[in-house]
mmCIF file of N, CA, C and O in Angstrom:
data_model
loop_
_atom_site.group_PDB
_atom_site.id
_atom_site.type_symbol
_atom_site.label_atom_id
_atom_site.label_comp_id
_atom_site.label_asym_id
_atom_site.label_seq_id
_atom_site.Cartn_x
_atom_site.Cartn_y
_atom_site.Cartn_z
ATOM 1 N N GLN V 1 -20.757 -24.636 -2.998
ATOM 2 C CA GLN V 1 -20.331 -23.366 -2.712
ATOM 3 C C GLN V 1 -20.993 -22.808 -1.536
ATOM 4 O O GLN V 1 -20.416 -22.105 -0.719
ATOM 5 N N LEU V 2 -22.253 -23.135 -1.231
ATOM 6 C CA LEU V 2 -22.932 -22.735 -0.049
ATOM 7 C C LEU V 2 -22.278 -23.253 1.184
ATOM 8 O O LEU V 2 -22.180 -22.632 2.162
ATOM 9 N N GLU V 3 -21.885 -24.481 1.112
ATOM 10 C CA GLU V 3 -21.181 -25.072 2.302
ATOM 11 C C GLU V 3 -19.974 -24.386 2.541
ATOM 12 O O GLU V 3 -19.524 -24.157 3.699
ATOM 13 N N SER V 4 -19.045 -24.032 1.587
ATOM 14 C CA SER V 4 -17.936 -23.248 1.920
ATOM 15 C C SER V 4 -18.228 -21.901 2.489
ATOM 16 O O SER V 4 -17.471 -21.421 3.246
ATOM 17 N N LEU V 5 -19.230 -21.325 1.991
ATOM 18 C CA LEU V 5 -19.548 -20.001 2.517
ATOM 19 C C LEU V 5 -20.038 -20.247 3.948
ATOM 20 O O LEU V 5 -19.720 -19.351 4.807
ATOM 21 N N ARG V 6 -20.697 -21.186 4.273
ATOM 22 C CA ARG V 6 -21.317 -21.469 5.610
ATOM 23 C C ARG V 6 -19.921 -21.849 6.495
ATOM 24 O O ARG V 6 -19.871 -21.300 7.721
ATOM 25 N N GLU V 7 -18.906 -22.626 6.122
ATOM 26 C CA GLU V 7 -17.910 -22.942 6.897
ATOM 27 C C GLU V 7 -17.032 -21.637 7.200
ATOM 28 O O GLU V 7 -16.402 -21.551 8.238
ATOM 29 N N GLY V 8 -16.888 -20.719 6.178
ATOM 30 C CA GLY V 8 -16.083 -19.601 6.307
ATOM 31 C C GLY V 8 -16.711 -18.568 7.120
ATOM 32 O O GLY V 8 -16.178 -17.550 7.425
ATOM 33 N N ASN V 9 -18.022 -18.784 7.579
ATOM 34 C CA ASN V 9 -18.780 -17.822 8.268
ATOM 35 C C ASN V 9 -19.211 -18.461 9.753
ATOM 36 O O ASN V 9 -20.195 -18.037 10.209
ATOM 37 N N GLY V 10 -18.363 -19.191 10.251
ATOM 38 C CA GLY V 10 -18.679 -19.844 11.580
ATOM 39 C C GLY V 10 -20.017 -20.647 11.572
ATOM 40 O O GLY V 10 -20.635 -20.694 12.617
ATOM 41 N N GLY V 11 -20.312 -21.337 10.529
ATOM 42 C CA GLY V 11 -21.394 -22.331 10.447
ATOM 43 C C GLY V 11 -22.750 -21.545 10.098
ATOM 44 O O GLY V 11 -23.673 -22.290 9.965
ATOM 45 N N GLU V 12 -22.671 -20.311 9.859
ATOM 46 C CA GLU V 12 -23.863 -19.538 9.455
ATOM 47 C C GLU V 12 -23.745 -19.105 7.981
ATOM 48 O O GLU V 12 -22.576 -18.724 7.626
ATOM 49 N N LEU V 13 -24.819 -19.103 7.299
ATOM 50 C CA LEU V 13 -24.773 -18.391 5.923
ATOM 51 C C LEU V 13 -24.888 -16.956 5.906
ATOM 52 O O LEU V 13 -25.400 -16.423 6.798
ATOM 53 N N PRO V 14 -24.173 -16.275 5.104
ATOM 54 C CA PRO V 14 -24.276 -14.830 5.073
ATOM 55 C C PRO V 14 -25.709 -14.347 4.816
ATOM 56 O O PRO V 14 -26.544 -15.149 4.345
ATOM 57 N N ALA V 15 -26.021 -13.085 5.191
ATOM 58 C CA ALA V 15 -27.485 -12.698 4.974
ATOM 59 C C ALA V 15 -27.953 -12.811 3.649
ATOM 60 O O ALA V 15 -27.154 -12.655 2.694
ATOM 61 N N GLY V 16 -29.192 -13.323 3.582
ATOM 62 C CA GLY V 16 -29.912 -13.389 2.322
ATOM 63 C C GLY V 16 -29.597 -14.752 1.571
ATOM 64 O O GLY V 16 -30.356 -15.032 0.624
ATOM 65 N N LEU V 17 -28.649 -15.562 2.078
ATOM 66 C CA LEU V 17 -28.485 -16.879 1.416
ATOM 67 C C LEU V 17 -29.191 -18.060 2.045
ATOM 68 O O LEU V 17 -29.221 -19.140 1.505
ATOM 69 N N GLU V 18 -29.712 -17.770 3.214
ATOM 70 C CA GLU V 18 -30.524 -18.846 3.927
ATOM 71 C C GLU V 18 -31.596 -19.252 3.122
ATOM 72 O O GLU V 18 -31.997 -20.458 2.934
ATOM 73 N N GLY V 19 -32.262 -18.387 2.292
ATOM 74 C CA GLY V 19 -33.377 -18.579 1.430
ATOM 75 C C GLY V 19 -32.937 -19.486 0.272
ATOM 76 O O GLY V 19 -33.615 -20.379 -0.110
ATOM 77 N N ALA V 20 -31.817 -19.272 -0.219
ATOM 78 C CA ALA V 20 -31.179 -20.058 -1.256
ATOM 79 C C ALA V 20 -31.043 -21.504 -0.773
ATOM 80 O O ALA V 20 -31.388 -22.446 -1.486
ATOM 81 N N TRP V 21 -30.548 -21.728 0.441
ATOM 82 C CA TRP V 21 -30.149 -22.913 1.006
ATOM 83 C C TRP V 21 -31.512 -23.810 1.128
ATOM 84 O O TRP V 21 -31.753 -24.784 0.737
ATOM 85 N N GLU V 22 -32.582 -22.982 1.685
ATOM 86 C CA GLU V 22 -33.877 -23.600 1.923
ATOM 87 C C GLU V 22 -34.601 -24.000 0.587
ATOM 88 O O GLU V 22 -35.261 -24.905 0.702
ATOM 89 N N GLY V 23 -34.338 -23.148 -0.370
ATOM 90 C CA GLY V 23 -35.076 -23.513 -1.630
ATOM 91 C C GLY V 23 -34.318 -24.618 -2.452
ATOM 92 O O GLY V 23 -35.017 -25.226 -3.457
ATOM 93 N N MET V 24 -33.049 -24.862 -2.131
ATOM 94 C CA MET V 24 -32.363 -25.811 -2.900
ATOM 95 C C MET V 24 -32.171 -27.257 -2.141
ATOM 96 O O MET V 24 -32.248 -28.273 -2.910
ATOM 97 N N VAL V 25 -32.189 -27.210 -0.890
ATOM 98 C CA VAL V 25 -31.904 -28.404 -0.051
ATOM 99 C C VAL V 25 -33.077 -28.858 0.620
ATOM 100 O O VAL V 25 -33.586 -28.054 1.435
ATOM 101 N N THR V 26 -33.556 -30.049 0.430
ATOM 102 C CA THR V 26 -34.639 -30.577 1.165
ATOM 103 C C THR V 26 -34.165 -30.787 2.624
ATOM 104 O O THR V 26 -33.271 -31.487 2.869
ATOM 105 N N PRO V 27 -35.077 -30.362 3.591
ATOM 106 C CA PRO V 27 -34.614 -30.585 5.026
ATOM 107 C C PRO V 27 -34.876 -31.965 5.431
ATOM 108 O O PRO V 27 -35.742 -32.752 4.696
ATOM 109 N N PRO V 28 -34.053 -32.417 6.437
ATOM 110 C CA PRO V 28 -34.153 -33.969 6.677
ATOM 111 C C PRO V 28 -35.277 -34.189 7.758
ATOM 112 O O PRO V 28 -35.121 -34.728 8.798
ATOM 113 N N VAL V 29 -36.373 -33.827 7.248
ATOM 114 C CA VAL V 29 -37.630 -33.945 8.062
ATOM 115 C C VAL V 29 -38.604 -34.833 7.251
ATOM 116 O O VAL V 29 -38.716 -34.747 5.998
ATOM 117 N N ARG V 30 -39.229 -35.811 7.923
ATOM 118 C CA ARG V 30 -40.065 -36.690 7.257
ATOM 119 C C ARG V 30 -41.269 -35.892 6.491
ATOM 120 O O ARG V 30 -41.807 -35.044 6.988
ATOM 121 N N TYR V 31 -41.523 -36.377 5.254
ATOM 122 C CA TYR V 31 -42.521 -35.959 4.394
ATOM 123 C C TYR V 31 -42.413 -34.586 4.052
ATOM 124 O O TYR V 31 -43.246 -33.787 3.765
ATOM 125 N N SER V 32 -41.137 -33.999 4.078
ATOM 126 C CA SER V 32 -40.849 -32.605 3.464
ATOM 127 C C SER V 32 -40.968 -32.510 1.947
ATOM 128 O O SER V 32 -40.478 -33.644 1.401
ATOM 129 N N PRO V 33 -41.311 -31.439 1.429
ATOM 130 C CA PRO V 33 -41.497 -31.372 -0.045
ATOM 131 C C PRO V 33 -40.099 -31.311 -0.626
ATOM 132 O O PRO V 33 -39.211 -30.778 -0.107
ATOM 133 N N PRO V 34 -39.889 -32.084 -1.668
ATOM 134 C CA PRO V 34 -38.606 -32.059 -2.265
ATOM 135 C C PRO V 34 -38.224 -30.749 -2.904
ATOM 136 O O PRO V 34 -39.062 -30.039 -3.616
ATOM 137 N N MET V 35 -36.997 -30.252 -2.638
ATOM 138 C CA MET V 35 -36.608 -28.854 -3.135
ATOM 139 C C MET V 35 -35.803 -29.199 -4.344
ATOM 140 O O MET V 35 -35.749 -30.143 -4.919
ATOM 141 N N LEU V 36 -35.149 -28.123 -4.871
ATOM 142 C CA LEU V 36 -34.584 -27.905 -6.207
ATOM 143 C C LEU V 36 -33.720 -29.133 -6.527
ATOM 144 O O LEU V 36 -33.817 -29.786 -7.550
ATOM 145 N N VAL V 37 -32.737 -29.328 -5.648
ATOM 146 C CA VAL V 37 -31.708 -30.436 -5.835
ATOM 147 C C VAL V 37 -32.327 -31.737 -6.020
ATOM 148 O O VAL V 37 -32.089 -32.532 -6.975
ATOM 149 N N ASP V 38 -33.285 -32.090 -5.078
ATOM 150 C CA ASP V 38 -33.962 -33.438 -5.255
ATOM 151 C C ASP V 38 -34.945 -33.574 -6.447
ATOM 152 O O ASP V 38 -34.914 -34.498 -7.237
ATOM 153 N N GLN V 39 -35.560 -32.378 -6.839
ATOM 154 C CA GLN V 39 -36.299 -32.354 -8.122
ATOM 155 C C GLN V 39 -35.565 -32.469 -9.401
ATOM 156 O O GLN V 39 -35.897 -33.205 -10.293
ATOM 157 N N LEU V 40 -34.277 -31.884 -9.361
ATOM 158 C CA LEU V 40 -33.391 -32.048 -10.527
ATOM 159 C C LEU V 40 -32.898 -33.611 -10.584
ATOM 160 O O LEU V 40 -32.724 -34.141 -11.696
ATOM 161 N N GLN V 41 -32.666 -34.079 -9.493
ATOM 162 C CA GLN V 41 -32.196 -35.520 -9.429
ATOM 163 C C GLN V 41 -33.145 -36.512 -9.976
ATOM 164 O O GLN V 41 -33.065 -37.402 -10.814
ATOM 165 N N TYR V 42 -34.444 -36.154 -9.479
ATOM 166 C CA TYR V 42 -35.654 -36.975 -9.898
ATOM 167 C C TYR V 42 -35.799 -36.986 -11.490
ATOM 168 O O TYR V 42 -35.948 -37.919 -12.178
ATOM 169 N N LEU V 43 -35.729 -35.751 -12.083
ATOM 170 C CA LEU V 43 -35.893 -35.568 -13.391
ATOM 171 C C LEU V 43 -34.847 -36.157 -14.207
ATOM 172 O O LEU V 43 -34.990 -36.815 -15.169
ATOM 173 N N TYR V 44 -33.649 -35.992 -13.691
ATOM 174 C CA TYR V 44 -32.386 -36.639 -14.255
ATOM 175 C C TYR V 44 -32.520 -38.060 -14.506
ATOM 176 O O TYR V 44 -32.314 -38.804 -15.382
ATOM 177 N N PHE V 45 -32.813 -38.771 -13.329
ATOM 178 C CA PHE V 45 -32.829 -40.265 -13.295
ATOM 179 C C PHE V 45 -33.957 -40.702 -14.204
ATOM 180 O O PHE V 45 -34.046 -41.840 -14.813
ATOM 181 N N ASN V 46 -35.172 -40.010 -14.260
ATOM 182 C CA ASN V 46 -36.339 -40.386 -15.091
ATOM 183 C C ASN V 46 -35.927 -40.376 -16.552
ATOM 184 O O ASN V 46 -36.318 -41.150 -17.297
ATOM 185 N N ILE V 47 -35.232 -39.182 -16.966
ATOM 186 C CA ILE V 47 -34.903 -39.089 -18.291
ATOM 187 C C ILE V 47 -33.737 -40.075 -18.699
ATOM 188 O O ILE V 47 -33.814 -40.683 -19.703
ATOM 189 N N LEU V 48 -32.709 -40.305 -17.681
ATOM 190 C CA LEU V 48 -31.677 -41.270 -17.999
ATOM 191 C C LEU V 48 -32.234 -42.711 -18.052
ATOM 192 O O LEU V 48 -31.655 -43.466 -18.943
ATOM 193 N N GLY V 49 -33.084 -43.139 -17.300
ATOM 194 C CA GLY V 49 -33.718 -44.433 -17.349
ATOM 195 C C GLY V 49 -34.881 -44.691 -18.468
ATOM 196 O O GLY V 49 -35.208 -45.837 -18.683
ATOM 197 N N ALA V 50 -35.220 -43.650 -19.192
ATOM 198 C CA ALA V 50 -36.234 -43.750 -20.200
ATOM 199 C C ALA V 50 -35.720 -44.445 -21.466
ATOM 200 O O ALA V 50 -34.569 -44.352 -21.774
ATOM 201 N N ASP V 51 -36.581 -45.249 -22.197
ATOM 202 C CA ASP V 51 -36.307 -45.874 -23.412
ATOM 203 C C ASP V 51 -36.439 -44.908 -24.614
ATOM 204 O O ASP V 51 -36.070 -45.152 -25.666
ATOM 205 N N GLN V 52 -37.090 -43.854 -24.356
ATOM 206 C CA GLN V 52 -37.434 -42.888 -25.426
ATOM 207 C C GLN V 52 -36.758 -41.439 -25.126
ATOM 208 O O GLN V 52 -36.345 -41.253 -24.045
ATOM 209 N N ARG V 53 -36.967 -40.614 -26.074
ATOM 210 C CA ARG V 53 -36.430 -39.329 -26.025
ATOM 211 C C ARG V 53 -37.412 -38.542 -25.001
ATOM 212 O O ARG V 53 -38.561 -38.888 -25.006
ATOM 213 N N PRO V 54 -36.850 -37.644 -24.126
ATOM 214 C CA PRO V 54 -37.696 -37.007 -23.211
ATOM 215 C C PRO V 54 -38.902 -36.173 -23.839
ATOM 216 O O PRO V 54 -38.675 -35.599 -25.031
ATOM 217 N N ASN V 55 -40.142 -36.317 -23.355
ATOM 218 C CA ASN V 55 -41.282 -35.534 -23.977
ATOM 219 C C ASN V 55 -41.151 -34.169 -23.561
ATOM 220 O O ASN V 55 -40.351 -33.602 -22.937
ATOM 221 N N ALA V 56 -42.169 -33.374 -24.235
ATOM 222 C CA ALA V 56 -42.155 -31.844 -23.942
ATOM 223 C C ALA V 56 -42.326 -31.525 -22.480
ATOM 224 O O ALA V 56 -41.833 -30.476 -22.081
ATOM 225 N N ASP V 57 -43.051 -32.380 -21.782
ATOM 226 C CA ASP V 57 -43.328 -32.010 -20.439
ATOM 227 C C ASP V 57 -41.917 -32.048 -19.651
ATOM 228 O O ASP V 57 -41.650 -31.144 -18.797
ATOM 229 N N ALA V 58 -41.068 -33.056 -19.851
ATOM 230 C CA ALA V 58 -39.917 -33.099 -19.301
ATOM 231 C C ALA V 58 -38.863 -32.060 -19.674
ATOM 232 O O ALA V 58 -38.205 -31.442 -18.788
ATOM 233 N N GLU V 59 -38.959 -31.608 -20.777
ATOM 234 C CA GLU V 59 -38.115 -30.619 -21.286
ATOM 235 C C GLU V 59 -38.594 -29.287 -20.783
ATOM 236 O O GLU V 59 -37.765 -28.432 -20.381
ATOM 237 N N ALA V 60 -39.842 -28.992 -20.560
ATOM 238 C CA ALA V 60 -40.458 -27.832 -20.019
ATOM 239 C C ALA V 60 -40.053 -27.777 -18.518
ATOM 240 O O ALA V 60 -39.537 -26.606 -18.034
ATOM 241 N N ARG V 61 -40.139 -28.844 -17.860
ATOM 242 C CA ARG V 61 -39.725 -28.857 -16.423
ATOM 243 C C ARG V 61 -38.239 -28.691 -16.252
ATOM 244 O O ARG V 61 -37.936 -27.960 -15.310
ATOM 245 N N PHE V 62 -37.417 -29.116 -17.118
ATOM 246 C CA PHE V 62 -36.097 -28.879 -17.008
ATOM 247 C C PHE V 62 -35.828 -27.388 -17.057
ATOM 248 O O PHE V 62 -34.982 -26.766 -16.472
ATOM 249 N N VAL V 63 -36.413 -26.784 -18.115
ATOM 250 C CA VAL V 63 -36.272 -25.259 -18.264
ATOM 251 C C VAL V 63 -36.657 -24.544 -17.070
ATOM 252 O O VAL V 63 -35.887 -23.670 -16.547
ATOM 253 N N GLU V 64 -37.818 -24.955 -16.447
ATOM 254 C CA GLU V 64 -38.279 -24.278 -15.053
ATOM 255 C C GLU V 64 -37.098 -24.432 -14.103
ATOM 256 O O GLU V 64 -36.862 -23.470 -13.320
ATOM 257 N N LEU V 65 -36.861 -25.720 -13.917
ATOM 258 C CA LEU V 65 -35.768 -25.936 -12.785
ATOM 259 C C LEU V 65 -34.473 -25.256 -13.049
ATOM 260 O O LEU V 65 -33.865 -24.779 -12.048
ATOM 261 N N ASN V 66 -34.017 -25.094 -14.225
ATOM 262 C CA ASN V 66 -32.795 -24.510 -14.704
ATOM 263 C C ASN V 66 -32.873 -23.105 -14.344
ATOM 264 O O ASN V 66 -31.869 -22.386 -13.754
ATOM 265 N N GLU V 67 -33.993 -22.453 -14.647
ATOM 266 C CA GLU V 67 -34.206 -21.026 -14.469
ATOM 267 C C GLU V 67 -34.104 -20.675 -12.949
ATOM 268 O O GLU V 67 -33.485 -19.710 -12.444
ATOM 269 N N GLU V 68 -34.776 -21.633 -12.195
ATOM 270 C CA GLU V 68 -34.733 -21.368 -10.615
ATOM 271 C C GLU V 68 -33.202 -21.582 -10.088
ATOM 272 O O GLU V 68 -32.750 -20.790 -9.376
ATOM 273 N N LEU V 69 -32.561 -22.576 -10.672
ATOM 274 C CA LEU V 69 -31.255 -22.890 -10.315
ATOM 275 C C LEU V 69 -30.329 -21.640 -10.705
ATOM 276 O O LEU V 69 -29.553 -21.294 -9.885
ATOM 277 N N GLN V 70 -30.462 -21.115 -11.847
ATOM 278 C CA GLN V 70 -29.637 -19.925 -12.269
ATOM 279 C C GLN V 70 -29.845 -18.733 -11.362
ATOM 280 O O GLN V 70 -28.974 -18.023 -10.977
ATOM 281 N N GLY V 71 -31.129 -18.503 -10.903
ATOM 282 C CA GLY V 71 -31.440 -17.473 -9.985
ATOM 283 C C GLY V 71 -30.670 -17.690 -8.611
ATOM 284 O O GLY V 71 -29.989 -16.776 -7.957
ATOM 285 N N TYR V 72 -30.685 -18.923 -8.036
ATOM 286 C CA TYR V 72 -29.961 -19.190 -6.809
ATOM 287 C C TYR V 72 -28.397 -18.996 -7.082
ATOM 288 O O TYR V 72 -27.800 -18.434 -6.208
ATOM 289 N N LEU V 73 -27.913 -19.550 -8.230
ATOM 290 C CA LEU V 73 -26.404 -19.436 -8.274
ATOM 291 C C LEU V 73 -25.992 -17.972 -8.531
ATOM 292 O O LEU V 73 -24.905 -17.567 -8.024
ATOM 293 N N GLN V 74 -26.887 -17.167 -9.131
ATOM 294 C CA GLN V 74 -26.494 -15.758 -9.160
ATOM 295 C C GLN V 74 -26.510 -15.092 -7.830
ATOM 296 O O GLN V 74 -25.566 -14.305 -7.423
ATOM 297 N N ALA V 75 -27.443 -15.440 -6.874
ATOM 298 C CA ALA V 75 -27.490 -14.902 -5.572
ATOM 299 C C ALA V 75 -26.288 -15.361 -4.793
ATOM 300 O O ALA V 75 -25.604 -14.628 -4.070
ATOM 301 N N ILE V 76 -25.872 -16.699 -4.958
ATOM 302 C CA ILE V 76 -24.815 -17.221 -4.200
ATOM 303 C C ILE V 76 -23.578 -16.531 -4.773
ATOM 304 O O ILE V 76 -22.674 -16.202 -3.949
ATOM 305 N N SER V 77 -23.306 -16.365 -6.060
ATOM 306 C CA SER V 77 -22.156 -15.605 -6.570
ATOM 307 C C SER V 77 -21.910 -14.300 -6.212
ATOM 308 O O SER V 77 -20.839 -13.822 -5.798
ATOM 309 N N SER V 78 -23.106 -13.523 -6.254
ATOM 310 C CA SER V 78 -22.901 -12.197 -5.684
ATOM 311 C C SER V 78 -22.623 -12.001 -4.243
ATOM 312 O O SER V 78 -21.902 -11.284 -3.770
ATOM 313 N N ALA V 79 -23.171 -13.071 -3.379
ATOM 314 C CA ALA V 79 -22.891 -13.015 -1.996
ATOM 315 C C ALA V 79 -21.307 -13.325 -1.726
ATOM 316 O O ALA V 79 -20.725 -12.896 -0.795
ATOM 317 N N ALA V 80 -20.901 -14.362 -2.578
ATOM 318 C CA ALA V 80 -19.599 -14.812 -2.334
ATOM 319 C C ALA V 80 -18.570 -13.496 -2.676
ATOM 320 O O ALA V 80 -17.484 -13.644 -2.269
ATOM 321 N N ASN V 81 -18.876 -12.741 -3.689
ATOM 322 C CA ASN V 81 -18.037 -11.755 -4.137
ATOM 323 C C ASN V 81 -18.147 -10.412 -3.145
ATOM 324 O O ASN V 81 -17.365 -9.619 -3.356
ATOM 325 N N ASP V 82 -19.049 -10.491 -2.173
ATOM 326 C CA ASP V 82 -19.118 -9.248 -1.216
ATOM 327 C C ASP V 82 -18.156 -9.342 -0.132
ATOM 328 O O ASP V 82 -17.746 -10.400 0.320
#
C-alpha cells in the first residue's frame, strides 16, 4: 500500500508516512538494523522451522511486532483516506 501511495504521488510519500516507511523497511545499506518487515520474517522462519511449539518469548515478540505493525497500518490507512 505504501508503494501505491508513493507511485500516485510522483515518487514521494504523503506527509507523515515517511516515518512508517523507515520503520517498516530496512534501508539497503550495509549493516543497517533490521526493521519491522525483516524482524517479522525472521520470527516467522524461526517459528516455521522449529520442531517444537513456539516458546513464550517468541509469542511475546510476535505480540510486540504485531502492535507496531497495527500502528503503521492505521497511519497508512488514514493517509490513504485523506
